[in-house]
mmCIF file of C-alpha atoms in Angstrom:
data_model
loop_
_atom_site.group_PDB
_atom_site.id
_atom_site.type_symbol
_atom_site.label_atom_id
_atom_site.label_comp_id
_atom_site.label_asym_id
_atom_site.label_seq_id
_atom_site.Cartn_x
_atom_site.Cartn_y
_atom_site.Cartn_z
ATOM 1 C CA MET L 1 139.586 -69.734 30.313
ATOM 2 C CA ALA L 2 136.259 -71.449 29.739
ATOM 3 C CA TYR L 3 132.888 -69.799 30.227
ATOM 4 C CA THR L 4 129.430 -71.043 31.079
ATOM 5 C CA LEU L 5 126.466 -69.838 29.039
ATOM 6 C CA THR L 6 122.991 -70.131 30.500
ATOM 7 C CA THR L 7 120.590 -69.326 27.697
ATOM 8 C CA PRO L 8 117.900 -66.720 28.331
ATOM 9 C CA TYR L 9 114.203 -67.381 28.765
ATOM 10 C CA ARG L 10 111.052 -65.345 29.052
ATOM 11 C CA ASN L 11 107.830 -65.924 30.913
ATOM 12 C CA GLU L 12 104.777 -66.148 28.713
ATOM 13 C CA THR L 13 101.252 -66.290 29.960
ATOM 14 C CA TRP L 14 99.094 -68.807 28.118
ATOM 15 C CA ILE L 15 95.365 -69.197 28.192
ATOM 16 C CA ALA L 16 94.491 -72.604 29.659
ATOM 17 C CA ASP L 17 93.465 -74.139 26.347
ATOM 18 C CA GLY L 18 96.984 -73.409 25.024
ATOM 19 C CA THR L 19 96.000 -71.572 21.863
ATOM 20 C CA TYR L 20 97.865 -68.288 22.332
ATOM 21 C CA ALA L 21 100.177 -66.291 24.592
ATOM 22 C CA SER L 22 98.705 -63.355 26.475
ATOM 23 C CA PRO L 23 100.563 -60.185 27.530
ATOM 24 C CA TYR L 24 98.802 -60.204 30.912
ATOM 25 C CA ALA L 25 101.421 -62.077 32.961
ATOM 26 C CA ARG L 26 100.288 -60.324 36.122
ATOM 27 C CA LEU L 27 97.110 -62.411 36.008
ATOM 28 C CA ALA L 28 98.907 -65.744 35.863
ATOM 29 C CA GLY L 29 97.362 -68.553 37.870
ATOM 30 C CA ARG L 30 94.192 -66.603 38.661
ATOM 31 C CA ARG L 31 90.722 -67.349 37.405
ATOM 32 C CA LEU L 32 89.219 -64.823 35.039
ATOM 33 C CA THR L 33 85.917 -63.654 36.526
ATOM 34 C CA GLY L 34 83.113 -64.706 34.240
ATOM 35 C CA GLY L 35 85.450 -65.745 31.468
ATOM 36 C CA THR L 36 84.488 -68.791 29.451
ATOM 37 C CA ILE L 37 85.448 -70.441 26.195
ATOM 38 C CA ASN L 38 82.408 -72.331 24.920
ATOM 39 C CA GLY L 39 81.371 -73.452 28.384
ATOM 40 C CA PRO L 40 80.318 -72.444 31.895
ATOM 41 C CA ILE L 41 83.668 -73.070 33.642
ATOM 42 C CA PRO L 42 85.947 -70.002 34.017
ATOM 43 C CA ILE L 43 89.225 -70.350 32.174
ATOM 44 C CA SER L 44 92.664 -70.041 33.810
ATOM 45 C CA ILE L 45 95.922 -68.665 32.564
ATOM 46 C CA THR L 46 99.396 -69.686 33.632
ATOM 47 C CA ASP L 47 103.033 -68.598 33.165
ATOM 48 C CA ILE L 48 105.303 -70.828 31.135
ATOM 49 C CA HIS L 49 109.087 -70.406 31.005
ATOM 50 C CA ARG L 50 110.063 -70.389 27.332
ATOM 51 C CA GLY L 51 113.723 -70.888 26.438
ATOM 52 C CA ILE L 52 115.246 -68.599 23.848
ATOM 53 C CA SER L 53 117.873 -70.092 21.546
ATOM 54 C CA LEU L 54 120.892 -68.032 20.560
ATOM 55 C CA LEU L 55 122.164 -68.419 16.989
ATOM 56 C CA ILE L 56 125.567 -66.971 16.111
ATOM 57 C CA ASN L 57 126.646 -66.112 12.568
ATOM 58 C CA GLY L 58 130.020 -64.367 12.507
ATOM 59 C CA THR L 59 129.650 -61.693 15.181
ATOM 60 C CA THR L 60 125.861 -61.442 14.908
ATOM 61 C CA VAL L 61 123.740 -63.032 17.637
ATOM 62 C CA THR L 62 120.078 -63.710 16.890
ATOM 63 C CA GLU L 63 117.401 -64.804 19.357
ATOM 64 C CA ASN L 64 114.996 -67.449 18.126
ATOM 65 C CA GLN L 65 112.360 -69.094 20.290
ATOM 66 C CA THR L 66 111.530 -71.835 17.788
ATOM 67 C CA PRO L 67 114.520 -72.411 15.496
ATOM 68 C CA SER L 68 114.092 -74.776 12.568
ATOM 69 C CA GLN L 69 116.630 -77.395 11.546
ATOM 70 C CA ASP L 70 117.621 -75.080 8.677
ATOM 71 C CA ASP L 71 118.219 -72.201 11.121
ATOM 72 C CA LEU L 72 120.481 -74.409 13.220
ATOM 73 C CA ALA L 73 122.346 -75.769 10.201
ATOM 74 C CA ALA L 74 122.983 -72.248 8.877
ATOM 75 C CA ALA L 75 124.428 -70.945 12.173
ATOM 76 C CA ASP L 76 128.140 -70.957 12.992
ATOM 77 C CA TYR L 77 127.183 -71.777 16.592
ATOM 78 C CA TYR L 78 123.822 -72.315 18.244
ATOM 79 C CA TYR L 79 122.763 -72.726 21.843
ATOM 80 C CA LEU L 80 119.253 -74.008 22.483
ATOM 81 C CA GLY L 81 117.081 -72.167 24.982
ATOM 82 C CA GLY L 82 116.695 -73.559 28.477
ATOM 83 C CA HIS L 83 120.151 -75.154 28.634
ATOM 84 C CA GLU L 84 123.573 -74.511 30.112
ATOM 85 C CA TYR L 85 126.719 -74.809 27.995
ATOM 86 C CA THR L 86 130.474 -74.571 28.427
ATOM 87 C CA ILE L 87 131.716 -72.266 25.676
ATOM 88 C CA GLU L 88 135.071 -71.129 24.281
ATOM 89 C CA ASN L 89 136.612 -67.708 24.875
ATOM 90 C CA SER L 90 135.933 -66.590 21.303
ATOM 91 C CA VAL L 91 132.224 -67.391 21.566
ATOM 92 C CA ALA L 92 132.013 -65.723 24.980
ATOM 93 C CA ALA L 93 133.588 -62.572 23.505
ATOM 94 C CA ILE L 94 130.984 -62.497 20.715
ATOM 95 C CA LEU L 95 128.112 -62.927 23.182
ATOM 96 C CA ILE L 96 129.455 -60.286 25.567
ATOM 97 C CA ALA L 97 130.006 -57.807 22.715
ATOM 98 C CA ALA L 98 126.441 -58.441 21.502
ATOM 99 C CA GLY L 99 124.986 -57.591 24.927
ATOM 100 C CA TYR L 100 124.531 -61.092 26.358
ATOM 101 C CA GLY L 101 127.185 -60.721 29.069
ATOM 102 C CA ALA L 102 124.611 -61.332 31.812
ATOM 103 C CA TYR L 103 124.238 -64.927 30.584
ATOM 104 C CA VAL L 104 127.980 -65.649 30.439
ATOM 105 C CA THR L 105 130.061 -66.503 33.520
ATOM 106 C CA PRO L 106 133.718 -67.496 33.714
ATOM 107 C CA VAL L 107 134.500 -70.973 34.971
ATOM 108 C CA VAL L 108 136.989 -70.736 37.833
#
């Protein structure tokens, strides 16, 4: 039986100038009262969906938001964040055993 893997993602809130993520997701899309960065216009923040890649080595699954080419080359299997894949039973078993069963669905 084949399985479908939909890789996980997380919402990150970024300040409008894009320099860093903020833990204040509840404020997303709202103006900050009186907030400025080198100017009179209030800054905004917004949520961005960020895909999380899953790298598998043996039976170990590692999350990596920004994998390098070396990370990908070193992995037995890798699945880039923000994508959907059809995977083999053996890979599905590894992911389910590692706690990623919510992202794996059987293809019927």
